[in-house]
CSV table of C-alpha atoms and ligand atoms in Angstrom, one decimal:
chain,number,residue,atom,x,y,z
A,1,UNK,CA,-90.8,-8.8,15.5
A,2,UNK,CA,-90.0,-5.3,15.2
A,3,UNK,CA,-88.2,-3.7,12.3
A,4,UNK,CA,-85.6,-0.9,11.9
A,5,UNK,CA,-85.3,0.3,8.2
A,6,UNK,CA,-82.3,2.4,7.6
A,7,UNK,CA,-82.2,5.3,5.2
A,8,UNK,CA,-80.8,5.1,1.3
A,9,UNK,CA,-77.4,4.4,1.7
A,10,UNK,CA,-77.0,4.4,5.3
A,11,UNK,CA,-76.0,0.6,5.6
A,12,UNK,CA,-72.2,0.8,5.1
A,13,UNK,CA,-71.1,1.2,8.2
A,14,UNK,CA,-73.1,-1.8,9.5
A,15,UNK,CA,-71.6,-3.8,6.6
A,16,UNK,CA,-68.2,-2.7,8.1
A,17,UNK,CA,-69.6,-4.1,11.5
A,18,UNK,CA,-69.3,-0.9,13.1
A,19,UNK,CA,-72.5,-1.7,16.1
A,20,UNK,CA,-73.7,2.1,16.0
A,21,UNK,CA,-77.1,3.2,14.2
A,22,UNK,CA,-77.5,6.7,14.4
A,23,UNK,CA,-81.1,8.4,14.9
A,24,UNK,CA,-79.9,10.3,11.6
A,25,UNK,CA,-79.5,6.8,9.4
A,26,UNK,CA,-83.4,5.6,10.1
A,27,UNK,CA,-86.2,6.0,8.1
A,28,UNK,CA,-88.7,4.2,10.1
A,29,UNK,CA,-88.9,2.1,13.1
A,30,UNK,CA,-89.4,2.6,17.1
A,31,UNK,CA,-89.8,0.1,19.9
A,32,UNK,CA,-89.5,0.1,23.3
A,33,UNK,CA,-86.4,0.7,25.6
A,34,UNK,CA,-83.5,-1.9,24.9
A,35,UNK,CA,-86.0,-4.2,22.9
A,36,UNK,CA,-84.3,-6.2,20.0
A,37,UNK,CA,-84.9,-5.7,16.7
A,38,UNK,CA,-83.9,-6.6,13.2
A,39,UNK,CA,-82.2,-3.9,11.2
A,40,UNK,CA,-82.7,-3.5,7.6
A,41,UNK,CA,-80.9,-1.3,4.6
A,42,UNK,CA,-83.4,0.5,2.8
A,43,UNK,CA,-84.0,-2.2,0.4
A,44,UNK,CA,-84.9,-4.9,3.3
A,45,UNK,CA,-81.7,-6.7,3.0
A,46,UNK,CA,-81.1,-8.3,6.9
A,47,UNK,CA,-77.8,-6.2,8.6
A,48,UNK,CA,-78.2,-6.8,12.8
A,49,UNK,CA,-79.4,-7.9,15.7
A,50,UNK,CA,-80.0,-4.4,17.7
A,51,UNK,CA,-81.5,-3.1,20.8
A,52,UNK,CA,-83.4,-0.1,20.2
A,53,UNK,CA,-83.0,2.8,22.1
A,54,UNK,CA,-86.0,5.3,22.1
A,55,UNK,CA,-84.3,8.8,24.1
A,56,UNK,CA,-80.5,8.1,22.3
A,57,UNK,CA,-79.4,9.6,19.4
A,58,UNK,CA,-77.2,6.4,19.2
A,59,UNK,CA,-80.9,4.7,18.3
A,60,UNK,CA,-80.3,1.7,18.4
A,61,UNK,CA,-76.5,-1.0,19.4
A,62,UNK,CA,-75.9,-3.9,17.8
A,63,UNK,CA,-75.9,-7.4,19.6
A,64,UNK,CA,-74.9,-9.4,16.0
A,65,UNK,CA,-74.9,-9.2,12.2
A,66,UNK,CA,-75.6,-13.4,12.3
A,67,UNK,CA,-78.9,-13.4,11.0
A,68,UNK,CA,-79.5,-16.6,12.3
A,69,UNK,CA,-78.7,-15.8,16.0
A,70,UNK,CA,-81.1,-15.5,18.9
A,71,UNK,CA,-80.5,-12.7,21.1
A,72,UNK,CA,-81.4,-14.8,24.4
A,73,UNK,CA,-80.3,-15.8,28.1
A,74,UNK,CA,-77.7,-18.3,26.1
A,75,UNK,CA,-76.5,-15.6,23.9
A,76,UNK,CA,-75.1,-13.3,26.8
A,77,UNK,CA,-74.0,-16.2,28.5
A,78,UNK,CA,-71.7,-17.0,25.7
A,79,UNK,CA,-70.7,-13.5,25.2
A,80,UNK,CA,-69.7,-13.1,28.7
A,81,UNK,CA,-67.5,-16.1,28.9
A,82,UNK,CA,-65.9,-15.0,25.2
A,83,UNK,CA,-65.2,-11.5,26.7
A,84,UNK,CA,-63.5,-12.9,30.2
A,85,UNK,CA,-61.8,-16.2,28.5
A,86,UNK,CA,-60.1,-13.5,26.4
A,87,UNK,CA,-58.6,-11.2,29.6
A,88,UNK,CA,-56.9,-14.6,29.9
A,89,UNK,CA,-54.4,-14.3,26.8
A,90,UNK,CA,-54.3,-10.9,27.7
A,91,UNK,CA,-50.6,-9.4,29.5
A,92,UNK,CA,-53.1,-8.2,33.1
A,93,UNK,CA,-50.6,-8.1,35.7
A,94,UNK,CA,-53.3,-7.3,38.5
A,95,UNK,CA,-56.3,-8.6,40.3
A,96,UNK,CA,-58.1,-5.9,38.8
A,97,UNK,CA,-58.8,-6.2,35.5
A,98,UNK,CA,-62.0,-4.9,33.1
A,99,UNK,CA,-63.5,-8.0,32.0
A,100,UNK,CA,-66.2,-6.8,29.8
A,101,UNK,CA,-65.0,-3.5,27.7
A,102,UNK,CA,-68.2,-2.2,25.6
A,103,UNK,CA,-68.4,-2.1,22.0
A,104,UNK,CA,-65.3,-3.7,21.9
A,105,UNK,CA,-66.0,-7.3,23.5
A,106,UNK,CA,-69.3,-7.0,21.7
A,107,UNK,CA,-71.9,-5.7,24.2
A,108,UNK,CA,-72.1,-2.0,23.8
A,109,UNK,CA,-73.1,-0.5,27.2
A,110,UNK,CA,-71.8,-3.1,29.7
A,111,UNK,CA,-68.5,-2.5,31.6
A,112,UNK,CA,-67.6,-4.9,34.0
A,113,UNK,CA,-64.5,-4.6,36.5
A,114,UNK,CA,-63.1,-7.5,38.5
A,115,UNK,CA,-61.5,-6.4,42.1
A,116,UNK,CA,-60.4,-9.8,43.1
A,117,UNK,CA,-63.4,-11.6,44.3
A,118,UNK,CA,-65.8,-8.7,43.5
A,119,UNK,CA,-67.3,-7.6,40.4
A,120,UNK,CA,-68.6,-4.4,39.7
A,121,UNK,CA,-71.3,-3.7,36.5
A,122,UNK,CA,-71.9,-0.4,34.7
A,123,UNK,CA,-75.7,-0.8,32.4
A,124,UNK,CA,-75.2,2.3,30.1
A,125,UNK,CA,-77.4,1.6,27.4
A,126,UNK,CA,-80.9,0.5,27.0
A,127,UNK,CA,-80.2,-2.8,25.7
A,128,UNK,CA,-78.2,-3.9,28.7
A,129,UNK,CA,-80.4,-2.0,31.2
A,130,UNK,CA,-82.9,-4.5,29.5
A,131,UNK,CA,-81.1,-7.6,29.9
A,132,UNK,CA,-79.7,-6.7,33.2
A,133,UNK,CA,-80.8,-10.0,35.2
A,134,UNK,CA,-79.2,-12.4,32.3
A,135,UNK,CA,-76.1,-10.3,32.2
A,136,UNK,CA,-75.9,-10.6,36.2
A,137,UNK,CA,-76.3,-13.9,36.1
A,138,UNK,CA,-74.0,-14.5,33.0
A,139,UNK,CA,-70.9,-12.8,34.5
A,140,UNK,CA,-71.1,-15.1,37.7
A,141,UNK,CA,-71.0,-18.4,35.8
A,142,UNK,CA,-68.1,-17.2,33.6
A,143,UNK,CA,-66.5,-15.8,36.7
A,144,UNK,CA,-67.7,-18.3,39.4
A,145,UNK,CA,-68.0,-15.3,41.9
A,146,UNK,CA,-70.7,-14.6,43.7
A,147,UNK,CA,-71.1,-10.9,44.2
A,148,UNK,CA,-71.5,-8.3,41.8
A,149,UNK,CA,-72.3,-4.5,42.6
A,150,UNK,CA,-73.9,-2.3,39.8
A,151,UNK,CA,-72.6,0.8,39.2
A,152,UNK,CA,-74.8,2.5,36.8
A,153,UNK,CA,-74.3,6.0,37.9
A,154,UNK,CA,-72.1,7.2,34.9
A,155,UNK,CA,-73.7,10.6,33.1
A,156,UNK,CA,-74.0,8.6,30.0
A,157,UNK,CA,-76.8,7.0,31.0
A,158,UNK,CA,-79.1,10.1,31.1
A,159,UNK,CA,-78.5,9.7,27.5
A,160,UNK,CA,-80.5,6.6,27.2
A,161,UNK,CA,-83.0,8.3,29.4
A,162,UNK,CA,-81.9,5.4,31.9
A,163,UNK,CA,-82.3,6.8,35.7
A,164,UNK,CA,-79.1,5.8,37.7
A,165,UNK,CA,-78.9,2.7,40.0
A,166,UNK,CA,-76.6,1.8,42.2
A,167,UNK,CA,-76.2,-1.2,44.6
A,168,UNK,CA,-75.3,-4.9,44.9
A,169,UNK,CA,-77.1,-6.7,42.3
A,170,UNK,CA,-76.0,-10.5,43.7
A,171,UNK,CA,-74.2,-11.5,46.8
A,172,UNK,CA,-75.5,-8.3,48.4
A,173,UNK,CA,-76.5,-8.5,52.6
A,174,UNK,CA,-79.4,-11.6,53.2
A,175,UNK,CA,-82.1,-10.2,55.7
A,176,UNK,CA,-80.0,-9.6,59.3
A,177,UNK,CA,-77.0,-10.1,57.5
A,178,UNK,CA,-73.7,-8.5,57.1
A,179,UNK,CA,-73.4,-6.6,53.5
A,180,UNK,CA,-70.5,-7.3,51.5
A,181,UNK,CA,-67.4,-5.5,51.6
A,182,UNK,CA,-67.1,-2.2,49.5
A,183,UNK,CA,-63.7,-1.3,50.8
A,184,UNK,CA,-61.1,-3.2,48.5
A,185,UNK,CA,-57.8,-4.0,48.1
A,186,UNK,CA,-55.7,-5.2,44.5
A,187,UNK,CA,-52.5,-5.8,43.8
A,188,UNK,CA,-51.2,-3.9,40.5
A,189,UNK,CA,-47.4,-5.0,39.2
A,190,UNK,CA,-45.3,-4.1,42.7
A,191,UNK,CA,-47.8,-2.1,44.4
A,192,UNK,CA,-51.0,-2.2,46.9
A,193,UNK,CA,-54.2,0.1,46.0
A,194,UNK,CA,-57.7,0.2,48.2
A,195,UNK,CA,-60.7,1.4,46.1
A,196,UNK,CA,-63.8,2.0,47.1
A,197,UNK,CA,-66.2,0.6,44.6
A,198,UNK,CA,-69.8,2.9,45.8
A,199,UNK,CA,-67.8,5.6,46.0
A,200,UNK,CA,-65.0,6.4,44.0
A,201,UNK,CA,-64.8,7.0,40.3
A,202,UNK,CA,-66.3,5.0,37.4
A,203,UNK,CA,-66.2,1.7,38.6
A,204,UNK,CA,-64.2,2.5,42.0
A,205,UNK,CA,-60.5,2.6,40.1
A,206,UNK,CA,-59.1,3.7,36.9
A,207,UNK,CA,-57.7,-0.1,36.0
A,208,UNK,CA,-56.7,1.4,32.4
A,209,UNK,CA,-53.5,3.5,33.6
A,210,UNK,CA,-52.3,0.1,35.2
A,211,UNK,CA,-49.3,-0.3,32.5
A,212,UNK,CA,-48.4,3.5,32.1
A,213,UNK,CA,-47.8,3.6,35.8
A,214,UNK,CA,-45.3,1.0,35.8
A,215,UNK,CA,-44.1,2.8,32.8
A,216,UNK,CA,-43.6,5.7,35.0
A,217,UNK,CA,-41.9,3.5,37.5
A,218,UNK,CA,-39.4,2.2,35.3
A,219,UNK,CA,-38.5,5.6,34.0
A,220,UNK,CA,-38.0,6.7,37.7
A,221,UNK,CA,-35.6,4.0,38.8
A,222,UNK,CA,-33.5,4.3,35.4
A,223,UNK,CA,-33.3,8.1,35.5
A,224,UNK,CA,-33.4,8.1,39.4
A,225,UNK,CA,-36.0,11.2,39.2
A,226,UNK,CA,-35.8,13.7,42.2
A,227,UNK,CA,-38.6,16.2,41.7
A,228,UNK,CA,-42.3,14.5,40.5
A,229,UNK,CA,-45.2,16.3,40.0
A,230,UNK,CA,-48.4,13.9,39.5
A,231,UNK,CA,-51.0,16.0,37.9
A,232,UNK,CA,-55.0,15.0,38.8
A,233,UNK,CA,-53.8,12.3,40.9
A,234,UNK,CA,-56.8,10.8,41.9
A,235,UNK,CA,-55.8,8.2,44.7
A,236,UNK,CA,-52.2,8.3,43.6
A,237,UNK,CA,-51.5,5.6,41.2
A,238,UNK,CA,-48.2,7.1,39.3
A,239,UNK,CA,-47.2,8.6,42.9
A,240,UNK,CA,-47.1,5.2,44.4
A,241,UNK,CA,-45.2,3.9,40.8
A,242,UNK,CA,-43.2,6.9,41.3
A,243,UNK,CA,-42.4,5.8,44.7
A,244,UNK,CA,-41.8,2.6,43.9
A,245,UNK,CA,-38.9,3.4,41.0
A,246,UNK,CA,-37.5,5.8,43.2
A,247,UNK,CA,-36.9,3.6,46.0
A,248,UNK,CA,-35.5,0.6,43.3
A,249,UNK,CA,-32.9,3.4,41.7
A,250,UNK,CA,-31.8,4.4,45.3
A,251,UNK,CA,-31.2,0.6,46.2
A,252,UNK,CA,-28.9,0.8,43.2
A,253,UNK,CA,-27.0,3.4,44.4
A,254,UNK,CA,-28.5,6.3,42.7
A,255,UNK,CA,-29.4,10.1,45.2
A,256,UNK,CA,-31.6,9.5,48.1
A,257,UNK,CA,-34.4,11.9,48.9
A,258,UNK,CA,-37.1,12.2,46.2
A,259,UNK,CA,-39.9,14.1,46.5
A,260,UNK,CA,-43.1,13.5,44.7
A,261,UNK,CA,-46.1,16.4,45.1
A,262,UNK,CA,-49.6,15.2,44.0
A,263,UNK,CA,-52.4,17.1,42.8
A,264,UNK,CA,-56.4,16.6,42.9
A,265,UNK,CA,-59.3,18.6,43.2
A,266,UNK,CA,-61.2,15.5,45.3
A,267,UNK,CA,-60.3,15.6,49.4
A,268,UNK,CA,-61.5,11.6,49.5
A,269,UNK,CA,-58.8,10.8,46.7
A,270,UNK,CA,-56.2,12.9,48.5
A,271,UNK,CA,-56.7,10.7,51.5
A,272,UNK,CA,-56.6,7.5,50.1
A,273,UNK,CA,-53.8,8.4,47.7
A,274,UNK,CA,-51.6,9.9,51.3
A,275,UNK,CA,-53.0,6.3,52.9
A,276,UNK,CA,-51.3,4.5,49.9
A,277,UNK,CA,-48.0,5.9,50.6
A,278,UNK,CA,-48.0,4.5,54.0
A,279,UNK,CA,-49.4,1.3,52.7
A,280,UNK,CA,-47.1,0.4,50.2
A,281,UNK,CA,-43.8,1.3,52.7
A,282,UNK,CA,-42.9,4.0,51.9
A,283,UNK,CA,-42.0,7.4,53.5
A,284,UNK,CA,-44.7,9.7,54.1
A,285,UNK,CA,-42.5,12.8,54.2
A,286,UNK,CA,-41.3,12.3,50.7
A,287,UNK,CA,-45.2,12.6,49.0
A,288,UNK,CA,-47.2,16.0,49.5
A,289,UNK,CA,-50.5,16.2,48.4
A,290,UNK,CA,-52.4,19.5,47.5
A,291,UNK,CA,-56.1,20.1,47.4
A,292,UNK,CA,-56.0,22.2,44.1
A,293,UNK,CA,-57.1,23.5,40.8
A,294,UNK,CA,-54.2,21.9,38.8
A,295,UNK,CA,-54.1,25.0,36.2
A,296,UNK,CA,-54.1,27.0,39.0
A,297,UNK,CA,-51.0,25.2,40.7
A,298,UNK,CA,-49.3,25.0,37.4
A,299,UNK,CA,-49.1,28.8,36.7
A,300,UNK,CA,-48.2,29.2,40.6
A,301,UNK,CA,-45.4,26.8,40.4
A,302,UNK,CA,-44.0,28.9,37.3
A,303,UNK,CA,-44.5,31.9,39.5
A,304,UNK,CA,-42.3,30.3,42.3
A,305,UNK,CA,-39.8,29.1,39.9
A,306,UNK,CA,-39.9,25.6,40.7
A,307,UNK,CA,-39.3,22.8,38.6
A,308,UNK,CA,-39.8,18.9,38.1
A,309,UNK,CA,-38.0,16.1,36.9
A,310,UNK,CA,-40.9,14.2,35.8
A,311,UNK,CA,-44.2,15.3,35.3
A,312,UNK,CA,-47.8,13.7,34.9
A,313,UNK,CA,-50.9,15.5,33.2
A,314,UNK,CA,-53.3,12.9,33.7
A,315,UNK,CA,-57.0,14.9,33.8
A,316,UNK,CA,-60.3,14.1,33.4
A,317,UNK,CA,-62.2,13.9,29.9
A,318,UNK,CA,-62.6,17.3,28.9
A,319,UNK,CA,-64.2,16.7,25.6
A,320,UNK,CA,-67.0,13.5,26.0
A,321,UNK,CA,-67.7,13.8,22.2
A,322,UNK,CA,-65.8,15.4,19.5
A,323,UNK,CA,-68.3,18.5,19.5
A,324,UNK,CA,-66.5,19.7,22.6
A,325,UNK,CA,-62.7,18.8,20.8
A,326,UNK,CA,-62.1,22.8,19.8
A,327,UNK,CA,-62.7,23.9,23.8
A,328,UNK,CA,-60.9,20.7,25.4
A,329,UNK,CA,-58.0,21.2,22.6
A,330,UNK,CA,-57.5,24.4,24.6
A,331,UNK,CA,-57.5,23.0,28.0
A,332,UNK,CA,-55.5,20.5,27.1
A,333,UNK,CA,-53.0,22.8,25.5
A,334,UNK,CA,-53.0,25.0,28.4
A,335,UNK,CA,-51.9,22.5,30.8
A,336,UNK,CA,-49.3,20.9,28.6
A,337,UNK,CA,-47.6,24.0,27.7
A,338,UNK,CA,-47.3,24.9,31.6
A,339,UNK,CA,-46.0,21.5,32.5
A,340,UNK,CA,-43.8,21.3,29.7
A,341,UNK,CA,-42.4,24.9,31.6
A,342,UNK,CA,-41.8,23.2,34.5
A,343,UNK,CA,-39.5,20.6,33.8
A,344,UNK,CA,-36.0,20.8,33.7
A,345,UNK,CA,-34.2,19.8,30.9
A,346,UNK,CA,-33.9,16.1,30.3
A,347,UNK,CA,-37.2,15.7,32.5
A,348,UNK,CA,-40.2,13.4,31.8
A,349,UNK,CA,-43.9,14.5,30.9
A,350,UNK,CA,-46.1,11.9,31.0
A,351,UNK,CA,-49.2,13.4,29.2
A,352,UNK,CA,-52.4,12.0,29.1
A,353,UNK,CA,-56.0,12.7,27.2
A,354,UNK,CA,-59.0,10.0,27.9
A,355,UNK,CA,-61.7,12.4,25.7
A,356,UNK,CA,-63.3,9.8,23.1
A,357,UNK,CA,-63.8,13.4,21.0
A,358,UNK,CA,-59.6,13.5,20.5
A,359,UNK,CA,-57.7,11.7,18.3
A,360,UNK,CA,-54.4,10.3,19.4
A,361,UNK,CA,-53.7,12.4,15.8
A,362,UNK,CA,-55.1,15.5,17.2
A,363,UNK,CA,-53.3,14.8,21.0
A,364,UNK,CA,-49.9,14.7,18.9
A,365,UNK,CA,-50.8,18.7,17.2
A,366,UNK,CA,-52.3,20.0,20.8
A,367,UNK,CA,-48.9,19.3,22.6
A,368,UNK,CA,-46.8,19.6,19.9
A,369,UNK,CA,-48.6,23.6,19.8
A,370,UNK,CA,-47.9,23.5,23.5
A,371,UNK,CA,-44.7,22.6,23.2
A,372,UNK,CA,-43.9,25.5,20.5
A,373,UNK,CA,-45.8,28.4,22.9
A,374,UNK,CA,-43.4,27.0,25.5
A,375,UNK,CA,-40.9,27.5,23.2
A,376,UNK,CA,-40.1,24.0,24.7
A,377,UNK,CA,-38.9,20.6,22.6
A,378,UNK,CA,-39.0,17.6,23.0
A,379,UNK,CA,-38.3,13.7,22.0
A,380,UNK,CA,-41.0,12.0,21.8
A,381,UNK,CA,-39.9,8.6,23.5
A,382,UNK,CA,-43.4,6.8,23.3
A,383,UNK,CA,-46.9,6.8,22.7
A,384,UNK,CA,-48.7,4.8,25.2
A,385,UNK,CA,-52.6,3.8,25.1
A,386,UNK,CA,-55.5,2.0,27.3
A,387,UNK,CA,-54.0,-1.5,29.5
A,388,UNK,CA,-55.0,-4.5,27.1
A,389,UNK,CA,-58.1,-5.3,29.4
A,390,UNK,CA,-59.5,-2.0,27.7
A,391,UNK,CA,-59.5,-3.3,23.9
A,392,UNK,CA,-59.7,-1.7,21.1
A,393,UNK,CA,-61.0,-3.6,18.2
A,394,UNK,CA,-60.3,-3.1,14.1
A,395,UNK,CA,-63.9,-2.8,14.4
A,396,UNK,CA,-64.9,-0.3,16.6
A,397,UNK,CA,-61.9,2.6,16.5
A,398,UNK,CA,-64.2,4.8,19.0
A,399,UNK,CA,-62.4,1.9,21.6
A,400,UNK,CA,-59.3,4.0,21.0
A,401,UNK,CA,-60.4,6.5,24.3
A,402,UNK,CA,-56.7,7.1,26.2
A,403,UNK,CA,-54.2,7.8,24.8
A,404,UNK,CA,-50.6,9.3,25.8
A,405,UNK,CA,-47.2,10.4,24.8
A,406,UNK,CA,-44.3,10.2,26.8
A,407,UNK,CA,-42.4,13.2,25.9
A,408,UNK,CA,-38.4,14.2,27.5
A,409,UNK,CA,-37.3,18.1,27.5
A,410,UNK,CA,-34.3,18.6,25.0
A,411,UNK,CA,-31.5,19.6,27.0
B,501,SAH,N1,-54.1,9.4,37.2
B,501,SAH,C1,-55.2,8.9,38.1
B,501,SAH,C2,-56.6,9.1,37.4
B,501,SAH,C3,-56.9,10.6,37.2
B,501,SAH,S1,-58.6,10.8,36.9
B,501,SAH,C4,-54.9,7.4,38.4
B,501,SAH,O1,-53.9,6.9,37.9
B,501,SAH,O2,-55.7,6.8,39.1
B,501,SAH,C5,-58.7,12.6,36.9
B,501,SAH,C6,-58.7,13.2,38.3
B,501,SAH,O3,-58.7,14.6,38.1
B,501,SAH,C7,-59.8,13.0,39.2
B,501,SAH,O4,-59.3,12.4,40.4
B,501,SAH,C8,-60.5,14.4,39.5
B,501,SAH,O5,-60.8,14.5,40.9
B,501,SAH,C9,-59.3,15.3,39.2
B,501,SAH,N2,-59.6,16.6,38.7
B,501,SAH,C10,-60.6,17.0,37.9
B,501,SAH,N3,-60.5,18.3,37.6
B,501,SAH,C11,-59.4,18.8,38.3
B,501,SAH,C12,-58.8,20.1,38.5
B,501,SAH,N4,-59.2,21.2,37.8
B,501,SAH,N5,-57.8,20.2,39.3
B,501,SAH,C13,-57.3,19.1,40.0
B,501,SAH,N6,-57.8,17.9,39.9
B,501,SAH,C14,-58.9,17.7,39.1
């Protein structure tokens, strides 16, 4: 059995059961990609169960600080079913859900997504890469499905020094056969979405922003919004919510003839966010969609004097760790002060930032700052965070990824 022996002092954060062991904390050890090891403090006390990771500076994940468990077939399978029997006390009002969340469900590198009958797997780190079959296996018993695609195409995984793979990994096409679907449909709260899990981001969908988008919705029937703006709409989750509100304030009487205008920089998305429009009944002539640098539209807009009643700033992550926070605290800044601009007094931003390397602390200053360069207040009406399928843990704060603020214009 191979040892890791940490550096003088460097055991603390293991004895808070944080699962990370930085390339900085060891003194000696190596191994092979994703092997397990046991993990020492300088003075050879036991700490974890870990998988070593040659290429990361994350060296090594922990699978358990339980000095008497095996890290075999039998401990996966157990961890899988702990991590899905949880999603079942869990408020998921969808048939796509995250089943397996990282760090936080206890097996760092492993995402898993259901889309109703069809689960999709992301291996970034060595020690799942290593245990890949098991964990295949694993999630079908817990889930008693029967086809699982692998998505393991996210950057991180360069990281680990892991090559990508994608592909289905069970229940893919027998010999002459006919392969699985990739085209799918779910059902989130009110609303119909199709994802395409070989093709479209992460995992095919971004399931997190399933509970702000019916936030969005309920805003837009109470206030009966007129003019949206959805901001890196991918395939048009909060314009379909929008949509949805919007028609529910008008059966109650309130102004007919909302528009919502959607923005992404990806032609596929565009498509299937204009097909989602249609699919969920609603009129295609109220939603535009523009193929556009957001920033770019933002400063236009202000140029063309328009404005919105509710806005979303949804983008992607612009800071992956916190050494990119300073230049993403300016993006981030940028956009908000513009959208803050655009909106008409009593109007809605929706603001969003999914960066690991920003605090919701930090998130707070940058629009607050933006909101002072706009020369722009506003009431902060809520903070909103990840969909409870995406935990985060007392354990592992880096779970805390997405975070939002609701924020109306003073009048
Ligand atoms: N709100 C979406 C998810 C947004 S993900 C949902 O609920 O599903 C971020 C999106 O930003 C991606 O679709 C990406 O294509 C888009 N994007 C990234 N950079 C952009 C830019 N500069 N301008 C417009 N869109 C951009």
């Amino acid at each position: 059995m191979k040892t890791i022996r940490l550096k003088p002092g460097k055991e603390r954060s293991l004895q808070r059961r944080h699962p990370w062991i930085f390339e900085s904390a060891i003194a000696k050890g190596s191994g092979d990609s994703g092997e397990t090891e046991r993990v020492e403090s300088h003075e050879g006390q036991f700490l974890a169960w870990a998988a070593f990771s040659p290429a990361s500076r994350i060296r090594a994940r922990v699978w358990s600080f339980d000095e008497a468990q095996r890290i075999d077939a039998p401990f996966f399978i157990a961890a899988c079913a702990r991590s899905i029997s949880a999603r079942a006390r869990f408020d998921v009002q969808s048939d796509g859900v995250r089943l397996v969340h990282g760090e936080s469900d206890g097996l760092p590198g492993l995402i898993v997504d259901r889309y109703g009958d069809t689960l999709v797997a992301q291996f970034t780190s060595a020690g799942t890469e290593r245990w890949k079959a098991v964990i295949a296996d694993a999630l079908l018993q817990a889930t008693g499905l029967t086809r699982l695609y692998e998505r393991s195409d996210a950057s991180v995984r360069a990281l680990e020094g892991l090559e990508p793979a994608t592909g289905w990994l069970r229940g893919g096409p027998v010999a002459g056969g006919e392969a699985p679907p990739v085209e799918l449909t779910i059902h989130e709260h009110q609303w119909q979405l199709t994802l395409n899990i070989a093709e479209g981001h992460k995992t095919g969908f971004y399931l997190d922003q399933r509970d702000s988008r019916k936030r969005f919705a309920d805003y837009a029937r109470r206030l009966g919004f007129q003019r949206v703006l959805n901001c890196f709409c991918y395939t048009g989750g909060f314009s379909v919510a929008a949509l949805a509100g919007m028609r529910a304030a008008e059966a109650e009487g309130g102004a007919p003839g909302g528009q919502v205008v959607s923005i992404d920089s990806s032609g596929p998305a565009l498509e299937r966010a204009r097909a989602h429009v249609a699919l969920n009944g609603f009129d295609v002539n109220r939603a535009s969609f523009m193929d556009a640098d957001v920033n770019a539209s933002l400063r236009q807009f202000l140029k063309e004097g328009q404005r919105f009643d509710a806005i979303v700033l949804d983008p992607p992550k612009f800071a992956p760790t916190a050494a990119h926070a300073d230049r993403a605290a300016r993006a981030y800044k940028d956009i908000n002060r513009l959208a803050l601009q655009l909106l008409t007094p009593g109007g809605v931003l929706f603001t969003f930032s999914c960066s690991g390397g920003i605090s919701a602390d930090l998130f707070h200053k940058i629009v607050a700052s933006a909101g002072a360069d706009a020369g722009v207040d506003g009431y902060i009406l809520e903070r909103l965070g990840g969909a409870p399928d995406h935990p985060m843990t007392l354990e592992f704060p880096e779970g805390e990824y997405l975070k939002g603020l609701v924020v109306m214009r003073k009048g």
